[in-house]
Coordinates of C-alpha atoms in Angstrom, one line a residue:
Chain A
M1 CA 33.4 52.2 18.4
R2 CA 30.7 51.1 16.2
P3 CA 26.9 50.9 16.7
P4 CA 25.8 47.2 16.6
P5 CA 24.6 46.0 13.2
A6 CA 21.4 48.4 12.6
G7 CA 18.9 44.9 11.9
W8 CA 19.8 43.8 15.0
A9 CA 19.6 47.2 17.1
R10 CA 16.3 48.0 15.6
F11 CA 14.8 44.7 16.5
W12 CA 16.4 44.5 19.7
F13 CA 16.4 48.4 21.0
A14 CA 14.2 50.9 19.2
P15 CA 11.8 52.1 21.4
T16 CA 8.4 51.0 20.3
P17 CA 5.1 52.0 22.6
T18 CA 4.6 49.9 25.8
S19 CA 0.9 49.5 25.4
T20 CA 1.6 45.3 23.9
L21 CA 4.1 44.8 27.2
A22 CA 1.7 46.2 30.1
V23 CA -1.1 43.8 28.3
V24 CA 1.4 40.6 28.0
R25 CA 2.3 41.8 31.7
I26 CA -2.0 41.6 33.0
A27 CA -2.6 38.0 30.8
Y28 CA 0.8 37.0 32.6
G29 CA 0.0 38.3 36.5
I30 CA -4.0 36.5 35.9
V31 CA -2.4 33.5 34.4
L32 CA 0.1 33.3 37.4
V33 CA -2.2 34.2 40.1
A34 CA -4.3 31.2 39.0
W35 CA -0.9 28.6 38.8
T36 CA -0.3 30.0 43.1
L37 CA -3.5 29.6 44.4
S38 CA -3.6 26.0 42.4
L39 CA -0.6 24.4 43.5
S40 CA -1.4 25.9 46.9
F41 CA -3.5 23.2 47.4
D42 CA -1.0 20.3 47.4
A43 CA 1.7 22.6 49.2
S44 CA 2.4 20.0 51.8
P45 CA 2.5 16.6 49.3
F46 CA 4.4 18.7 47.0
L47 CA 6.7 20.5 48.8
S48 CA 6.7 20.0 52.5
T49 CA 9.5 18.8 54.0
S50 CA 7.2 15.4 55.0
G51 CA 5.9 15.2 51.8
L52 CA 6.8 13.1 48.6
V53 CA 9.6 14.5 47.8
P54 CA 11.3 15.5 51.6
E55 CA 15.0 17.1 50.1
R56 CA 15.1 18.9 46.8
P57 CA 17.4 16.7 44.4
P58 CA 20.9 17.8 43.6
V59 CA 20.9 19.3 40.5
P60 CA 23.8 22.0 39.5
W61 CA 23.7 25.3 39.2
T62 CA 19.8 25.1 40.6
W63 CA 19.0 26.9 44.1
S64 CA 16.1 27.9 46.1
V65 CA 15.8 29.9 49.1
L66 CA 13.5 27.1 50.9
D67 CA 17.3 25.6 50.8
W68 CA 18.6 28.0 53.3
F69 CA 15.4 27.7 55.1
P70 CA 14.6 24.3 55.0
S71 CA 11.2 24.1 56.5
D72 CA 6.9 24.2 56.1
A73 CA 6.8 27.5 57.5
A74 CA 9.0 29.2 54.9
V75 CA 7.2 26.9 52.4
G76 CA 4.1 29.3 53.5
V77 CA 6.2 32.6 53.6
V78 CA 7.5 31.2 49.5
F79 CA 3.4 31.1 48.6
A80 CA 2.9 34.1 49.6
L81 CA 5.1 36.0 49.1
L82 CA 4.7 34.6 45.3
L83 CA 0.6 35.7 45.7
A84 CA 1.7 38.9 46.9
A85 CA 3.9 39.5 44.1
A86 CA 1.7 37.9 41.2
V87 CA -1.2 40.6 41.8
G88 CA 1.5 43.3 41.8
V89 CA 2.4 42.4 38.6
L90 CA -1.2 42.1 37.3
I91 CA -2.1 45.9 38.8
G92 CA 1.5 47.1 38.0
Y93 CA 2.2 47.7 41.5
R94 CA 6.3 48.1 41.6
T95 CA 6.5 45.6 39.1
R96 CA 10.1 45.3 38.8
L97 CA 10.3 44.5 42.8
A98 CA 7.0 42.2 42.2
A99 CA 8.6 40.3 39.1
A100 CA 11.9 40.2 40.3
V101 CA 10.1 38.6 43.1
V102 CA 7.8 36.1 41.5
V103 CA 11.0 34.8 39.3
V104 CA 13.0 34.0 42.6
C105 CA 9.2 32.2 44.3
L106 CA 9.2 30.4 41.0
L107 CA 12.3 29.3 40.6
S108 CA 12.3 28.4 44.5
L109 CA 9.4 26.0 44.2
H110 CA 10.3 24.5 40.5
T111 CA 13.4 23.7 41.7
R112 CA 12.3 22.2 45.3
N113 CA 10.4 19.3 43.6
P114 CA 10.7 19.3 39.5
F115 CA 8.8 15.7 39.7
V116 CA 5.4 18.0 39.6
I117 CA 6.7 20.8 36.8
N118 CA 5.5 20.4 33.5
S119 CA 6.3 22.4 30.2
G120 CA 4.0 24.9 30.6
D121 CA 5.0 25.4 34.2
A122 CA 8.9 25.7 33.1
L123 CA 7.4 28.2 30.5
L124 CA 5.4 30.3 32.6
R125 CA 9.0 31.0 34.5
V126 CA 11.2 31.4 31.9
F127 CA 8.6 34.5 31.1
G128 CA 8.6 35.5 34.2
V129 CA 12.5 35.9 34.4
Y130 CA 12.0 37.4 30.6
L131 CA 9.3 40.4 33.0
A132 CA 11.5 41.0 35.1
L133 CA 13.9 42.3 33.0
A134 CA 10.8 44.8 31.2
P135 CA 9.7 48.2 32.4
A136 CA 6.7 46.1 32.0
G137 CA 4.9 48.5 34.6
T138 CA 5.3 51.6 32.3
A139 CA 1.6 51.4 31.0
L140 CA -1.8 50.5 32.4
S141 CA -0.3 49.8 35.9
V142 CA -1.2 51.3 39.6
D143 CA 2.9 52.5 38.7
R144 CA 1.1 54.4 36.8
W145 CA -1.7 55.7 37.9
R146 CA 0.3 57.2 40.7
Q147 CA 2.0 59.3 38.4
R148 CA -1.1 61.5 37.8
P149 CA -1.7 64.2 36.7
R150 CA 2.0 64.9 35.9
R151 CA 2.2 61.5 33.1
P152 CA -1.1 60.5 32.0
F153 CA -2.7 57.8 32.6
W154 CA -4.0 56.0 29.4
D155 CA -0.4 56.7 27.4
F156 CA 2.2 54.0 25.8
P157 CA 5.6 55.6 26.2
E158 CA 8.1 53.9 24.0
R159 CA 10.6 51.8 25.3
S160 CA 13.2 49.1 23.8
P161 CA 10.9 45.6 23.2
L162 CA 14.1 43.3 24.7
A163 CA 11.6 41.4 26.5
L164 CA 8.8 40.6 24.4
R165 CA 11.2 40.0 21.7
L166 CA 12.8 37.3 23.9
M167 CA 9.6 36.4 24.6
Q168 CA 8.4 36.1 20.7
L169 CA 11.8 34.2 20.1
Q170 CA 11.2 31.5 23.2
L171 CA 8.1 30.8 21.6
S172 CA 9.3 29.7 17.6
A173 CA 12.1 28.2 19.8
M174 CA 9.8 25.6 21.8
Y175 CA 7.5 24.5 18.8
L176 CA 11.0 24.5 16.4
F177 CA 12.5 22.0 19.4
A178 CA 8.9 20.6 19.8
V179 CA 8.6 19.6 16.4
W180 CA 12.4 18.5 16.0
A181 CA 12.2 16.1 18.7
K182 CA 9.1 14.5 17.5
L183 CA 10.6 14.2 14.0
R184 CA 12.7 11.5 16.2
G185 CA 9.8 9.3 17.2
T186 CA 7.9 6.4 15.2
T187 CA 4.6 8.0 15.7
W188 CA 5.0 11.8 14.6
N189 CA 5.8 10.2 11.2
N190 CA 3.3 7.8 10.8
G191 CA 0.8 9.8 11.9
T192 CA -0.7 7.7 14.7
A193 CA 0.5 10.2 18.1
V194 CA -2.4 12.1 18.5
S195 CA -4.5 8.7 18.9
Y196 CA -2.2 7.1 21.1
A197 CA -2.0 10.5 23.6
L198 CA -5.7 11.2 23.6
R199 CA -6.0 7.4 24.8
V200 CA -3.7 8.0 27.9
E201 CA -6.7 7.9 30.2
E202 CA -4.6 9.6 33.1
V203 CA -4.3 12.9 31.0
S204 CA -7.4 12.4 29.3
R205 CA -9.9 15.5 30.5
I206 CA -13.2 14.1 28.2
D207 CA -14.3 10.5 26.9
L208 CA -14.2 11.0 23.4
P209 CA -15.8 8.4 21.3
A210 CA -13.7 5.3 20.4
W211 CA -14.3 5.7 16.3
F212 CA -12.9 9.2 16.6
T213 CA -9.4 8.0 18.5
Q214 CA -8.6 5.0 17.0
S215 CA -10.0 6.0 13.2
V216 CA -6.1 6.4 11.3
A217 CA -8.1 8.8 9.2
V218 CA -8.1 11.1 11.6
S219 CA -5.5 10.3 13.8
N220 CA -3.3 11.2 10.7
A221 CA -5.1 14.8 10.0
L222 CA -4.5 15.1 13.7
T223 CA -0.9 14.4 14.0
F224 CA 0.4 15.2 10.6
G225 CA -2.0 19.1 11.1
T226 CA -0.2 19.5 14.5
L227 CA 3.4 18.9 13.2
A228 CA 2.3 21.8 10.1
T229 CA 0.8 24.1 12.9
E230 CA 4.1 23.9 14.9
V231 CA 6.1 24.0 12.4
A232 CA 4.3 27.5 11.1
L233 CA 4.0 29.0 14.5
A234 CA 8.0 28.8 15.0
T235 CA 8.2 30.7 11.4
L236 CA 5.9 31.8 9.6
V237 CA 4.8 34.0 12.5
W238 CA 7.5 36.2 11.8
N239 CA 5.8 37.5 8.8
R240 CA 3.4 40.2 10.0
R241 CA 0.9 39.2 6.6
S242 CA 0.4 36.0 8.2
R243 CA 1.2 36.2 11.9
P244 CA -2.9 36.5 12.1
W245 CA -3.6 33.1 11.0
V246 CA -0.8 32.1 12.0
L247 CA -2.1 33.0 15.8
G248 CA -5.2 31.8 15.3
L249 CA -4.1 28.2 14.3
G250 CA -1.9 27.8 17.3
V251 CA -4.6 29.4 19.4
A252 CA -7.0 26.6 17.6
M253 CA -4.7 23.9 18.7
H254 CA -3.6 25.2 22.0
L255 CA -7.8 25.2 23.3
L256 CA -8.1 21.1 21.4
I257 CA -5.2 20.5 23.7
D258 CA -6.4 21.8 26.6
L259 CA -10.2 20.6 26.1
S260 CA -8.7 16.8 25.8
I261 CA -5.8 16.1 27.7
T262 CA -4.8 18.0 31.2
V263 CA -1.8 19.8 31.0
G264 CA -2.4 22.9 32.8
F265 CA -1.5 25.8 32.3
F266 CA 0.4 24.9 29.7
S267 CA -2.1 26.3 27.5
F268 CA -2.8 29.4 28.6
V269 CA 1.2 30.5 29.5
V270 CA 1.2 30.0 25.4
F271 CA -1.7 32.6 24.6
V272 CA -0.1 34.8 26.7
G273 CA 3.4 34.3 24.6
Y274 CA 0.8 35.0 21.3
L275 CA 0.3 38.1 23.1
A276 CA 3.7 39.4 22.6
F277 CA 3.2 39.0 18.8
V278 CA 0.8 41.5 18.6
P279 CA 1.7 45.0 16.6
A280 CA 2.2 47.9 19.7
D281 CA -0.1 50.4 17.3
T282 CA -2.1 47.6 17.2
M283 CA -2.9 46.6 21.1
S284 CA -2.7 50.9 21.7
R285 CA -6.3 50.8 19.5
W286 CA -7.6 47.9 21.2
I287 CA -7.1 49.3 24.7
L288 CA -8.1 53.1 23.8
A289 CA -11.4 51.2 22.2
V290 CA -12.2 49.2 25.5
R291 CA -11.6 52.2 27.4
D292 CA -14.0 54.8 25.3
R293 CA -16.6 51.8 25.5
L294 CA -16.4 51.5 29.3
R295 CA -16.5 55.5 29.9
R296 CA -19.4 55.2 27.4
S297 CA -21.4 52.6 30.0
P298 CA -23.9 53.3 32.2
L299 CA -22.5 52.3 35.3
A300 CA -18.9 55.0 34.3
A301 CA -21.8 57.8 33.9
S302 CA -21.0 60.1 36.7
P303 CA -20.2 63.9 37.0
T304 CA -17.6 63.7 38.9
P305 CA -13.9 63.7 37.7
N306 CA -12.7 61.2 35.1
P307 CA -10.7 58.5 37.9
S308 CA -8.5 58.0 35.4
G309 CA -6.3 61.4 34.8
P310 CA -6.8 63.5 31.9
D311 CA -7.5 62.5 28.8
P312 CA -3.9 62.7 26.5
V313 CA -4.7 64.8 23.8
P314 CA -5.5 68.1 25.3
V315 CA -2.8 67.9 28.4
P316 CA 0.6 67.9 27.3
S317 CA 2.8 65.9 29.8
P318 CA 6.5 66.3 29.8
P319 CA 8.6 64.5 27.4
D320 CA 9.3 61.1 30.0
T321 CA 13.2 60.9 30.5
S322 CA 13.9 57.5 31.3
L323 CA 16.5 55.9 29.8
T324 CA 16.3 53.0 27.4
P325 CA 17.9 49.6 28.2
T326 CA 20.5 51.8 25.6
G327 CA 21.1 54.6 28.1
E328 CA 19.7 57.1 25.6
P329 CA 16.7 59.0 26.9
I330 CA 13.4 57.5 25.4
K331 CA 11.7 59.6 23.2
E332 CA 7.9 61.3 23.6
P333 CA 5.8 59.3 24.9
T334 CA 3.2 57.8 21.8
R335 CA 0.0 59.1 21.7
F336 CA -2.8 57.4 20.8
T337 CA -7.0 58.7 20.7
A338 CA -9.6 56.6 20.2
A339 CA -10.8 59.7 17.6
S340 CA -7.1 59.8 15.0
G341 CA -7.6 55.4 15.5
G342 CA -4.1 55.5 16.3
Chain B
M1 CA 26.2 52.6 22.3
V2 CA 28.7 50.4 25.3
T3 CA 24.9 49.3 26.4
Q4 CA 23.7 48.3 23.1
W5 CA 27.0 46.0 22.9
V6 CA 26.9 44.8 26.5
L7 CA 23.0 43.9 26.2
S8 CA 24.0 42.3 22.4
A9 CA 26.5 39.8 24.0
L10 CA 23.9 38.9 27.1
L11 CA 21.2 38.6 24.4
A12 CA 23.1 36.3 22.2
F13 CA 24.2 34.0 24.9
V14 CA 21.2 33.7 26.4
L15 CA 19.7 33.0 22.3
A16 CA 22.7 30.6 22.0
A17 CA 22.4 28.6 24.9
T18 CA 18.3 27.6 24.3
V19 CA 19.8 26.7 21.1
V20 CA 22.1 24.2 22.7
W21 CA 20.1 23.2 25.4
N22 CA 17.6 21.7 23.2
M23 CA 19.5 20.2 20.9
P24 CA 19.5 16.4 20.3
D25 CA 22.2 14.8 22.2
S26 CA 25.1 15.4 20.3
G27 CA 29.3 15.4 20.0
L28 CA 28.6 19.7 19.7
R29 CA 26.2 19.7 22.7
R30 CA 27.8 17.7 24.8
G31 CA 31.1 20.0 24.4
I32 CA 28.9 23.4 25.3
I33 CA 26.4 22.4 27.9
P34 CA 29.0 22.7 30.4
L35 CA 29.5 26.1 29.7
V36 CA 26.0 27.3 29.5
T37 CA 24.4 24.9 31.9
P38 CA 25.3 27.2 35.0
V39 CA 23.4 30.2 33.9
M40 CA 20.3 28.4 32.6
N41 CA 20.0 26.1 35.8
A42 CA 20.8 29.1 38.5
T43 CA 18.3 31.9 36.0
G44 CA 15.5 29.0 35.3
L45 CA 16.0 29.7 31.5
H46 CA 16.3 25.6 31.7
Q47 CA 13.7 24.1 29.5
S48 CA 12.1 21.2 27.7
W49 CA 9.9 21.1 24.9
I50 CA 9.6 17.3 24.6
V51 CA 5.9 17.2 25.2
F52 CA 4.6 13.2 23.7
A53 CA 8.2 13.5 22.2
P54 CA 9.7 11.9 20.6
D55 CA 6.5 9.5 20.7
P56 CA 3.7 9.8 23.4
P57 CA 3.2 7.4 25.4
R58 CA 1.3 4.2 24.0
L59 CA 0.5 2.5 27.1
T60 CA -2.3 4.3 29.2
F61 CA -0.7 3.6 33.5
E62 CA -1.3 4.5 36.8
V63 CA 1.3 4.1 40.4
V64 CA -1.1 3.3 43.3
A65 CA -0.8 2.7 46.4
R66 CA -2.0 -1.0 48.6
I67 CA -2.0 -0.1 52.2
D68 CA -2.4 -3.3 55.3
Y69 CA -3.3 -2.0 58.8
A70 CA -2.7 -3.3 61.3
D71 CA -6.8 -4.9 61.9
G72 CA -7.0 -6.8 59.0
T73 CA -8.3 -4.3 56.5
S74 CA -6.4 -3.2 53.7
A75 CA -7.5 0.2 51.5
L76 CA -5.9 1.8 47.9
W77 CA -4.7 4.7 47.6
R78 CA -5.0 7.1 44.1
T79 CA -3.7 9.8 42.8
P80 CA -6.5 12.8 42.8
K81 CA -8.3 13.2 39.3
G82 CA -9.5 16.5 39.3
G83 CA -12.9 17.6 37.6
A84 CA -12.8 17.9 33.8
L85 CA -14.0 21.8 34.6
V86 CA -11.2 23.3 36.7
G87 CA -10.3 20.1 38.9
H88 CA -7.2 18.9 36.9
Y89 CA -6.0 22.4 36.4
R90 CA -4.9 21.3 40.3
T91 CA -4.4 17.6 39.8
Y92 CA -1.9 17.8 36.4
R93 CA 1.1 17.7 39.0
W94 CA 0.0 14.3 40.8
R95 CA 0.4 13.2 37.2
K96 CA 3.8 14.7 36.4
W97 CA 4.3 12.8 39.6
M98 CA 3.2 9.6 38.2
E99 CA 5.6 10.3 35.7
S100 CA 8.5 10.7 37.6
A101 CA 7.4 8.1 40.7
R102 CA 7.0 5.0 38.3
L103 CA 10.5 4.6 36.7
D104 CA 12.9 2.4 38.3
S105 CA 15.5 5.4 37.6
N106 CA 13.7 7.5 41.0
Q107 CA 14.2 4.9 43.3
D108 CA 14.4 8.0 45.6
L109 CA 10.7 9.1 45.2
W110 CA 9.5 6.0 46.4
E111 CA 9.7 5.3 49.9
P112 CA 9.6 9.2 50.7
A113 CA 5.9 8.2 48.5
A114 CA 5.1 5.3 50.8
R115 CA 5.8 6.9 53.8
W116 CA 3.8 10.0 53.3
V117 CA 0.5 7.1 52.3
A118 CA 1.3 5.5 55.5
R119 CA 0.8 9.4 57.4
T120 CA -1.4 10.2 55.4
Y121 CA -4.0 7.2 55.5
N122 CA -3.1 6.3 59.6
H123 CA -6.5 7.7 61.2
E124 CA -9.4 6.5 62.2
G125 CA -8.1 4.0 64.7
R126 CA -6.0 2.0 61.9
T127 CA -2.9 1.8 61.6
P128 CA -0.5 0.7 59.0
T129 CA 1.7 -2.2 58.5
Q130 CA 2.5 -2.1 55.2
V131 CA 2.1 -0.3 51.9
Q132 CA 2.7 -1.7 48.9
L133 CA 3.3 0.7 45.9
V134 CA 2.3 -0.5 42.0
R135 CA 2.3 0.1 38.9
R136 CA -1.5 -0.8 36.8
W137 CA -0.6 -0.3 33.1
R138 CA -2.5 -1.0 29.7
E139 CA -0.8 -0.9 26.1
L140 CA -2.8 0.7 23.4
P141 CA -3.4 -0.9 20.3
P142 CA -2.5 0.7 17.2
P143 CA -5.3 3.0 15.9
G144 CA -7.4 1.1 13.4
S145 CA -7.1 -1.8 15.3
T146 CA -9.4 -4.4 15.8
V147 CA -8.2 -5.0 19.2
H148 CA -9.8 -3.4 21.9
D149 CA -9.0 -3.8 25.0
Q150 CA -5.7 -5.2 26.5
P151 CA -5.9 -6.4 29.2
G152 CA -5.0 -4.9 32.5
R153 CA -1.3 -5.6 34.6
E154 CA 0.0 -4.5 37.4
Y155 CA 3.2 -4.9 40.0
T156 CA 4.2 -3.8 43.0
F157 CA 7.4 -2.2 43.2
F158 CA 8.1 -0.9 46.4
T159 CA 7.0 -2.2 49.4
L160 CA 8.0 -0.5 52.9
S161 CA 6.5 -2.3 56.1
L162 CA 5.9 -0.2 59.1
P163 CA 5.9 -1.7 62.6
V164 CA 2.5 -1.3 64.6
G165 CA 2.3 2.5 66.4
G166 CA 4.7 3.9 63.9
S167 CA 5.4 4.9 60.6

């Protein structure tokens, strides 16, 4: 049998250091913990059998564990499980199991009451599915820490970047289809859309002055600027040289959206996705720079042995014999040291 | 090798399904969507990226509940709106609920909402006898318009009458 085309195989399966995946996992865990806690305040009206939506809407092919346990106590159990699993993903403890539980719980809650779910919540769920497919606990995790001293903590073994690729493509698709949908309207074509969006009182986070929100020039600039930024985020982000600039534009755009409009966790979930675009070598350097800075801090000065395990350079570790999704043994763990600069 | 081919097939399916799922309505989409819906819905990959698309709302609106009590008094319930710093990360979901609850196509939401309001505000010795769900809206003038304040309007779209002593 011939292998898949080389470019395709390299894109999806070429072993890559797991530093980026680890940071994406941690960032995702932070956002997910916050999301779960924020929903817990309104669990009764949104999810209970005596709430605003007493029964799950019958959407074909959707499911929820609350179908099998339709009680308020079960809602509490799902919340507790989700919170525990979110912390598990954050710290990387039994990461695969935690990520799978996250997906089941998120899906169960989202389908139980889809009327309170926005695009950011959907993106959180989709990213959860992708993370559950990934060896997300390979680096910077309790799972890794428990393997000391057999395997040093500050290593980023190589694995298939499949999940990160899915996240990247998901973000590109999101922007592409968002622009496509907007161009079918009127206000995005005549440059007035952002003016309307900023004046919808129910979603406004801060009171912007009328001269700003009702200015034709400002609205035109922001409307067409949004479309241009979204097109760039869907396309130019794949060019290594333009990527930092495009992602910077995206961060600025989503920060402005988050500051002016109540979109929940949307911007933060998008930022998690942006991290997936950081090259693994760059992310490894950043992580080790943070590690070295922490070690130099006065708080870290201690005569006790380094609790995070031996430094990677002087201590050889056995080759990681785990398998990639391709079924082939992975290469020797990639090592990065501050001295070598990655 | 076989694993790579199997994974490649799955990835190609997910990518194609994502594209079809997000396409505008068309004959092609209507033809393919039944094939991908089971996988997308069951796995949680269903999605929609139409924030403020194709157009943002050209009106500002809310859904409120007017509660009449047995003692002749009344009260107005409005959805919670959190503080600008942190609170809105909780209450954005109420806005999402309002977006759906105001629509005639979601009439199934109305009675449970009215009953929830009646139960929640049945306290301090006051018993609700009627809950009305009301849409309130105000049209937004185009940017650059000299007209700044449109008059607000409201419409009672659902009334729930309750026997005294029960909800």
